[in-house]
Short mmCIF file of C-alpha atoms and ligand atoms in Angstrom, two decimals:
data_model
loop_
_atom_site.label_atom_id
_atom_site.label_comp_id
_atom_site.label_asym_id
_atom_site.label_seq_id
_atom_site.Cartn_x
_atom_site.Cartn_y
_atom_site.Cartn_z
CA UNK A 1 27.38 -0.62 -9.34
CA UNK A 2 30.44 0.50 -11.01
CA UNK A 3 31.15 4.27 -11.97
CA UNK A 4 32.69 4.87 -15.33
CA UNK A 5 33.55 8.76 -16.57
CA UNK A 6 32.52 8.93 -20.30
CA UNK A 7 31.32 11.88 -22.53
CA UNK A 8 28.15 11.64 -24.35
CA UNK A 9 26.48 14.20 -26.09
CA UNK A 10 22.86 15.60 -26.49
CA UNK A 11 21.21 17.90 -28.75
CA UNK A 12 20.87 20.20 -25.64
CA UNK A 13 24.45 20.07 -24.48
CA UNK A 14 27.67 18.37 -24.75
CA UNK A 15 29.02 17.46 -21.07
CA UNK A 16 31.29 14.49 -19.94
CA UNK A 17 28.50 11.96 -17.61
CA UNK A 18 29.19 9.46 -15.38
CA UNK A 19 27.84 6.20 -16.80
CA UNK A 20 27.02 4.05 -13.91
CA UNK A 21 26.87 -0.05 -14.74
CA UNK A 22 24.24 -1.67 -12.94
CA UNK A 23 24.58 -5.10 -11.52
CA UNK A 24 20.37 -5.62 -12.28
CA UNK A 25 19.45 -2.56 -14.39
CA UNK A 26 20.03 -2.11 -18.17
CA UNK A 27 20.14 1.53 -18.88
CA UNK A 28 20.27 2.85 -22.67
CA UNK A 29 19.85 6.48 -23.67
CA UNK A 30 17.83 7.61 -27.13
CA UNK A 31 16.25 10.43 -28.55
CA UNK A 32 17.00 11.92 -24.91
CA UNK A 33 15.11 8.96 -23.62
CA UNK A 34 16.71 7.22 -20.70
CA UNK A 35 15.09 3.49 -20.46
CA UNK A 36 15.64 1.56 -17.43
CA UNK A 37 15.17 -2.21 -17.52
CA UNK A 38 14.89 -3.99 -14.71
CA UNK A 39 17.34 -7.34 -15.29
CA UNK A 40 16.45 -10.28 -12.77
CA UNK A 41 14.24 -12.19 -15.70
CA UNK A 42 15.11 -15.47 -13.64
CA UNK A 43 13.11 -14.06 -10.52
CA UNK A 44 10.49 -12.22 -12.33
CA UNK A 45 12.03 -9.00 -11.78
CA UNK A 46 11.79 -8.75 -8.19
CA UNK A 47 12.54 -6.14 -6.05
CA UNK A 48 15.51 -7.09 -3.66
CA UNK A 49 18.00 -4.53 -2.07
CA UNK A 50 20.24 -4.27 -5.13
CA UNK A 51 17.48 -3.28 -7.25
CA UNK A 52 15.94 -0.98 -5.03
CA UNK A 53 19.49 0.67 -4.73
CA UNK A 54 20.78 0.72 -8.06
CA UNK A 55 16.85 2.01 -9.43
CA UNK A 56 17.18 5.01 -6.75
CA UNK A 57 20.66 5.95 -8.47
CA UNK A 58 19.30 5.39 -12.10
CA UNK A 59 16.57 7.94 -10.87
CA UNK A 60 18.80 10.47 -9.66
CA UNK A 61 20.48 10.01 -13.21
CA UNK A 62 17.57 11.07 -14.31
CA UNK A 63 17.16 14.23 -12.07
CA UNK A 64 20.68 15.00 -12.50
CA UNK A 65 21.32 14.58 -16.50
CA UNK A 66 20.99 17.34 -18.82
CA UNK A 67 21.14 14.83 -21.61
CA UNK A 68 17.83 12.98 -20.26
CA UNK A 69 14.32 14.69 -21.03
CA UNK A 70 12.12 11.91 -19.81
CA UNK A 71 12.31 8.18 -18.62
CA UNK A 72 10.94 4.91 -19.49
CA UNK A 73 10.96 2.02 -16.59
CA UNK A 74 10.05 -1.47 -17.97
CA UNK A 75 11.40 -5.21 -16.85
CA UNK A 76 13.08 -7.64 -18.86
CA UNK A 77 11.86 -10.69 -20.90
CA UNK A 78 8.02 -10.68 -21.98
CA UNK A 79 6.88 -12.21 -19.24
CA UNK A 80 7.16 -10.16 -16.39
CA UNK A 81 7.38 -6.06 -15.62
CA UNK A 82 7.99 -6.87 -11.85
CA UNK A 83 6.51 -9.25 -9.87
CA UNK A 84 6.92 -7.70 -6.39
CA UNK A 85 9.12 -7.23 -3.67
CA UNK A 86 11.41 -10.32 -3.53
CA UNK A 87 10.12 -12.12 -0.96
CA UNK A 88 12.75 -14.22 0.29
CA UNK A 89 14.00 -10.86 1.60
CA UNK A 90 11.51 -10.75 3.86
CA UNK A 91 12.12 -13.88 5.96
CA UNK A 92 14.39 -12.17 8.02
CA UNK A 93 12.21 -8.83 8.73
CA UNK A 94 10.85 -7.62 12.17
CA UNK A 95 8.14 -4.66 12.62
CA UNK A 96 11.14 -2.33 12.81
CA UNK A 97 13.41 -3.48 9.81
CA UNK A 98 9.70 -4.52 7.88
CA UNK A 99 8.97 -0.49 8.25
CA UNK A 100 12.37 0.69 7.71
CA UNK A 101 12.51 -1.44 4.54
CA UNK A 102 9.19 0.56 3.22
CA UNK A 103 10.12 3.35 4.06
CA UNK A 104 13.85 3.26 2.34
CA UNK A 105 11.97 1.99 -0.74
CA UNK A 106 9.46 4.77 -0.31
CA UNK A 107 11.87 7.96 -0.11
CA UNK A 108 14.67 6.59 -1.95
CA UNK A 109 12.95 5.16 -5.52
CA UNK A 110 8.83 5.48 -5.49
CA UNK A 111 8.59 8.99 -3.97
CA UNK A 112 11.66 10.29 -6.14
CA UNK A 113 10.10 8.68 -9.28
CA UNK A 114 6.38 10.75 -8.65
CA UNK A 115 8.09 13.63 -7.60
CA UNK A 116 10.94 13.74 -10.50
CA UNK A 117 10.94 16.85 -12.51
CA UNK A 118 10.69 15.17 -15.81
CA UNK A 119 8.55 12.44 -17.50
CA UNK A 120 8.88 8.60 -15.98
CA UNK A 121 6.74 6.64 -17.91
CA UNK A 122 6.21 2.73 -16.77
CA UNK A 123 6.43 0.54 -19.48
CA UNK A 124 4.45 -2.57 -18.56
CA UNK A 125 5.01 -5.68 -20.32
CA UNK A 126 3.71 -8.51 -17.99
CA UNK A 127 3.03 -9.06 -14.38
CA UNK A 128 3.17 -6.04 -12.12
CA UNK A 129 2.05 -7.39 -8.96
CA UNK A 130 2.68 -6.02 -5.64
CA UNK A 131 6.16 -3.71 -5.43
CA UNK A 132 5.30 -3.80 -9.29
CA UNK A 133 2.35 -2.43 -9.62
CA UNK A 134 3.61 0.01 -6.78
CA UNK A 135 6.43 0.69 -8.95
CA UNK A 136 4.38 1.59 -12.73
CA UNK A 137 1.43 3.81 -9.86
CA UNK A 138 4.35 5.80 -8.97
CA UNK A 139 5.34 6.52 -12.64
CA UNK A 140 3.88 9.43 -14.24
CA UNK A 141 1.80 7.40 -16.13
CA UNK A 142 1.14 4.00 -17.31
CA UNK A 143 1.49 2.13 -20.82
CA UNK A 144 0.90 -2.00 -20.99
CA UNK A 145 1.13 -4.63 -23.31
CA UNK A 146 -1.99 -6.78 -23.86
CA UNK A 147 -0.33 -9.45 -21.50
CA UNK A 148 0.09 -7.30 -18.63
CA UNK A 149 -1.46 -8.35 -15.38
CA UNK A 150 -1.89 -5.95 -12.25
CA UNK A 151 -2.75 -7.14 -8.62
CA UNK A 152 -1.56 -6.51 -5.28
CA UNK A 153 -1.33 -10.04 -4.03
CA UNK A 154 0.59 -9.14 -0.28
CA UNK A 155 -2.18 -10.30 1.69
CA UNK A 156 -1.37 -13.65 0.50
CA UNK A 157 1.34 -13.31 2.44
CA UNK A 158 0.41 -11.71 5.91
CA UNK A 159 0.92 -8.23 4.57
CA UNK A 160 0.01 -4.92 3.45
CA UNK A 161 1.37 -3.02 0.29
CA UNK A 162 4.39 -0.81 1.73
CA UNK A 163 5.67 1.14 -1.30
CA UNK A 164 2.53 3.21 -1.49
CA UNK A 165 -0.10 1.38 -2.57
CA UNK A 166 -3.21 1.80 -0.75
CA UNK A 167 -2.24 5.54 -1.58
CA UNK A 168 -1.82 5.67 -4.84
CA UNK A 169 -3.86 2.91 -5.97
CA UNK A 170 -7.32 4.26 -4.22
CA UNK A 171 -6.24 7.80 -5.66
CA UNK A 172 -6.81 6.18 -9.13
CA UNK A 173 -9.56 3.84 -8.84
CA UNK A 174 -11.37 4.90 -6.10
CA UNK A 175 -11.73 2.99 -2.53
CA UNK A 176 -13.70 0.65 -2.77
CA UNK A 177 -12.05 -0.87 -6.38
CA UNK A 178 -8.80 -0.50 -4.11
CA UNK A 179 -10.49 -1.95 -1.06
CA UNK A 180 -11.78 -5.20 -3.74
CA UNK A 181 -8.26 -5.36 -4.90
CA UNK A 182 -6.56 -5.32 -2.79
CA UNK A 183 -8.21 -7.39 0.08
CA UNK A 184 -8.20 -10.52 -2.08
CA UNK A 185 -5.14 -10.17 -4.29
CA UNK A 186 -6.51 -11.05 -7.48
CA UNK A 187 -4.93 -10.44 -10.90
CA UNK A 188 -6.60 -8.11 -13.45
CA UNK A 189 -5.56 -8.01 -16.91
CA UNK A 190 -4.11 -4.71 -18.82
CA UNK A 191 -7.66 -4.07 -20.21
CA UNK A 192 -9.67 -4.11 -16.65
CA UNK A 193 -6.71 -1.99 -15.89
CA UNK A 194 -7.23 0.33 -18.35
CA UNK A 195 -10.75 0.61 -17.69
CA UNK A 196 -10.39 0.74 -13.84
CA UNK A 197 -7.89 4.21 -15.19
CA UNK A 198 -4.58 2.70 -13.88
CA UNK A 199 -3.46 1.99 -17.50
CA UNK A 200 -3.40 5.06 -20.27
CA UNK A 201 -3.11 2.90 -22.94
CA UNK A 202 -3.07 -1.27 -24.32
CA UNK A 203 -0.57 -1.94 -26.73
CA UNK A 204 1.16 -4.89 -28.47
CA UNK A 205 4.10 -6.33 -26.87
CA UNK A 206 6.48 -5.69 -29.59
CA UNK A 207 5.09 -2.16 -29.73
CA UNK A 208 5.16 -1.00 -25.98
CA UNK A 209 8.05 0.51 -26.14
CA UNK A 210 7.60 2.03 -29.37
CA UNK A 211 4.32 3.49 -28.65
CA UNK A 212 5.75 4.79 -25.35
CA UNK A 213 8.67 6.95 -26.69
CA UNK A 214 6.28 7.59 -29.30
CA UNK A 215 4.48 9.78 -26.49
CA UNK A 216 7.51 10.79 -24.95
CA UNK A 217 8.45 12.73 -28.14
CA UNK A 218 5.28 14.54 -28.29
CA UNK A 219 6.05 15.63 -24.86
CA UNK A 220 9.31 16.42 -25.53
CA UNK A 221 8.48 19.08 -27.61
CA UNK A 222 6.66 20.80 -25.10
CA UNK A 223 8.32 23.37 -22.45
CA UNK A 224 10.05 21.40 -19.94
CA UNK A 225 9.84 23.98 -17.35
CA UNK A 226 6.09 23.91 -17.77
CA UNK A 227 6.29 20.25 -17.75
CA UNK A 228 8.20 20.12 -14.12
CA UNK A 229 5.12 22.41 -12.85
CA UNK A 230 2.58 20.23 -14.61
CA UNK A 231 4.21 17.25 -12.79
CA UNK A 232 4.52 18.89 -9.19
CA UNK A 233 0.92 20.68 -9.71
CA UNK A 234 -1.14 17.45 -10.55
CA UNK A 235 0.55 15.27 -7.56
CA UNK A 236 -0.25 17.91 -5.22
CA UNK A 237 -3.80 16.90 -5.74
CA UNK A 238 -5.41 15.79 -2.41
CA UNK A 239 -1.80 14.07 -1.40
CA UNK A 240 -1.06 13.74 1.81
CA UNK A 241 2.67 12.27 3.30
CA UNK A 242 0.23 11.14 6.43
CA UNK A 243 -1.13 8.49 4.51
CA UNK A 244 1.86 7.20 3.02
CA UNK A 245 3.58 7.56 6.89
CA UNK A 246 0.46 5.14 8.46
CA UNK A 247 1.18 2.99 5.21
CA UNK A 248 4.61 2.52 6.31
CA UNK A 249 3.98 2.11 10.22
CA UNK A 250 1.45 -0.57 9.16
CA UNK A 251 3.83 -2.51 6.75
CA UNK A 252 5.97 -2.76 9.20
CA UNK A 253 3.35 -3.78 12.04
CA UNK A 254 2.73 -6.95 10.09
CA UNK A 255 6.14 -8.41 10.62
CA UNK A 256 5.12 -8.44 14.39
CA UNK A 257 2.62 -11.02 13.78
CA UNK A 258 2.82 -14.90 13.29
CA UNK A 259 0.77 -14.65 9.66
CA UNK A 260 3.98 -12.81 7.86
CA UNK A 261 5.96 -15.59 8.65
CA UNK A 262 3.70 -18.24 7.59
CA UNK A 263 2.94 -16.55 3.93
CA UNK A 264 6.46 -15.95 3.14
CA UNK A 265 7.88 -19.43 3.86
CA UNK A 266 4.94 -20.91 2.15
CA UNK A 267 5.38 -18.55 -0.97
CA UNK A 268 9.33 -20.28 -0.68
CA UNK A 269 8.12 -23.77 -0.26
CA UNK A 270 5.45 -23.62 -2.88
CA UNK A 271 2.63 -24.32 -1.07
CA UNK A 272 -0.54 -22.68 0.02
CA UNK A 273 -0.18 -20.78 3.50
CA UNK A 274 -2.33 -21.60 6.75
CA UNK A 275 -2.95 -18.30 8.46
CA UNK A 276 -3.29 -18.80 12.54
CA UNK A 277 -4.82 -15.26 12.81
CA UNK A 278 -7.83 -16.72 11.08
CA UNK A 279 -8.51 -19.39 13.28
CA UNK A 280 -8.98 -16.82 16.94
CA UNK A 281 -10.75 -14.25 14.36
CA UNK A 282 -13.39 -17.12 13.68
CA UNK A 283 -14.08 -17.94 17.81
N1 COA B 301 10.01 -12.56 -4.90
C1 COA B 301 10.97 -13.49 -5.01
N2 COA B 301 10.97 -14.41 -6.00
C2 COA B 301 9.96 -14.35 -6.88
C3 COA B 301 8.93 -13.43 -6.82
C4 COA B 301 8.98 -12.49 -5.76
N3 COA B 301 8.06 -11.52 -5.60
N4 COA B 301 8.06 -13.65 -7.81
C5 COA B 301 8.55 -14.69 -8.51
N5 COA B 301 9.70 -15.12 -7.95
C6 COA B 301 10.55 -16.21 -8.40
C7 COA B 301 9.95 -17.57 -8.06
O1 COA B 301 10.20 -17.92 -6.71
C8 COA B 301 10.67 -18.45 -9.06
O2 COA B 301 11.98 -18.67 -8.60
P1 COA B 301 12.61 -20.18 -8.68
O3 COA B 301 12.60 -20.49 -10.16
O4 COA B 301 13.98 -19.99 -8.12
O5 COA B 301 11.70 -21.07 -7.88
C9 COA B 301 10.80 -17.53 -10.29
O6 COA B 301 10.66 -16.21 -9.81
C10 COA B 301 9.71 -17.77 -11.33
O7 COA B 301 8.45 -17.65 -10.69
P2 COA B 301 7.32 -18.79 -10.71
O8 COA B 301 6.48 -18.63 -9.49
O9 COA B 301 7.94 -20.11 -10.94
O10 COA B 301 6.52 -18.36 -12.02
P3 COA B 301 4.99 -18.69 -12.36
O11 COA B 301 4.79 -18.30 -13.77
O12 COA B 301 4.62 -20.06 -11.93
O13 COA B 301 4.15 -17.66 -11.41
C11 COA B 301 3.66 -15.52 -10.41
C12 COA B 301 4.25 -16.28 -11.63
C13 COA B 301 3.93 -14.05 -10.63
C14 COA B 301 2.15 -15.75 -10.34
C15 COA B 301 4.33 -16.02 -9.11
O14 COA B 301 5.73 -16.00 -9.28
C16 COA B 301 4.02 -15.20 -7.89
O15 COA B 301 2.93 -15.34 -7.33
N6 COA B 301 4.97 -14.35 -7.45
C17 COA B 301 4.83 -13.60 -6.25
C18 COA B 301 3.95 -12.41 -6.47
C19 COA B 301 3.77 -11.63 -5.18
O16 COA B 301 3.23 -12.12 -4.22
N7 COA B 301 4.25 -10.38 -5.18
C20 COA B 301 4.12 -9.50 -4.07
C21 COA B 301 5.29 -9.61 -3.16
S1 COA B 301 5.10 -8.48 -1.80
#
């Protein structure tokens, strides 16, 4: 990340910013609409620690601008928005690193990004799977192109969601959509998403990011201070930290066990995993 001083100027205010470069974010500012790309095409967009750190300062750009009235997240290349955590992170994780990892995720980008005091919209264009789909549930709300897919694959892997999934995910579509979801992993495409209500709205590829700032400037010409309260009023809606604490706890849990170990390396070495836990289940 690299800090450079610069002056830009808004409608609302003329101020000098500092204009942060980002090693795996592209950031461009329009109409008082700050998009975020995430830049890691060659990996689908994953997660790692960079992103994770360099999206937590874009956010706080966000909070912290007077030149930014809303945000639009999307990923790079038309093939993926995010597909996940990046998993060959997670070789090296025990039950105490795997929880502090979701929990630094957690506070530092997904809970700031619900919790901001203006607009973040997730722009979907492609798979947003795991982290991902984590990622556009924790936006404000949710625009896809007609090749997005959703899932929350982890339990291919040994795991759980950790960046607030089976919260945020049941909130929308109810428990036992969640509970279908995400106990087999499966892909759904943009339109079963916008049925199930995680999606507001399926758009062209070349027009998702049109169609989005075309929303944006609607709500731009609203009051933002009502818009902060809109924001903090609907996500106090039956939302508990508790269940985003046991989420957390439990994320990390699974690195104590054999199966984490097993999905991850075979996720690396292309090849379908072989889950011991199965085996003493079936006795
Ligand atoms: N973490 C790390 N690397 C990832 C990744 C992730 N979550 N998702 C994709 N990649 C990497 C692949 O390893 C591959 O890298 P390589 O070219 O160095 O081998 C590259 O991105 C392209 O992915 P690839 O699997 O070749 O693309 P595909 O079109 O065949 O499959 C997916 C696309 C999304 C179905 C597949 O990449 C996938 O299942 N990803 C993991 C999804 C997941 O489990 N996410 C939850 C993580 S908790």
């Amino acid at each position: 990340m690299l800090h450079v001083w610069n002056t830009h100027h808004s409608p609302f205010t003329t101020h000098t910013n500092i204009i942060i470069m980002y090693q795996t974010l592209l950031t461009s500012l329009e109409n008082n609409i700050y998009t975020i790309t995430i830049n890691r095409p060659e990996k689908l967009n994953a997660l790692n620690k960079m992103v994770i750190e360099e999206l937590s300062a874009a956010i706080d750009t966000v909070y912290n601008d007077p030149a930014i009235q809303s945000a639009i997240i999307t990923g790079a290349g038309e093939k993926s928005f995010v597909a996940g955590a990046d998993i060959s992170e997670f070789k090296q994780l025990d039950a105490h690193s795997g929880e502090a990892l979701a929990r630094k995720g957690q506070v530092t980008v997904f809970d700031k990004i619900e919790n901001a005091p203006k607009p973040i919209i997730a722009a979907v264009n492609g798979f947003a799977l795991g982290g991902g789909c984590e990622l556009a549930l924790a936006c404000h709300f949710i625009i896809a192109s007609e090749n997005a897919k959703f899932g929350q694959p982890e339990v291919n892997l040994g795991l759980i969601p950790g960046y607030g999934g089976t919260q945020r995910l049941t909130q929308l579509v109810g428990k036992n959509r969640a509970m279908q979801l995400i106990m087999t992993g499966e892909m759904i495409t943009a339109k079963d998403a916008e049925q199930y209500g995680m999606v507001n709205k399926v758009v062209p590829l070349e027009k998702l990011l049109d169609e989005t700032k075309a929303i944006l400037q609607v709500i731009h010409t609203k009051s933002p201070a009502a818009i902060t309260k809109i924001i903090e009023t609907i996500n106090n809606f039956d939302h508990t930290q508790q269940g985003y604490d046991f989420e957390i706890r439990k994320f990390g849990e699974c690195f104590a066990g054999e199966d984490v170990q097993e999905g991850v390396a075979a996720f690396l070495e292309k090849r379908k995993p072989v889950f011991k836990s199965i085996l003493s289940v079936k006795s």
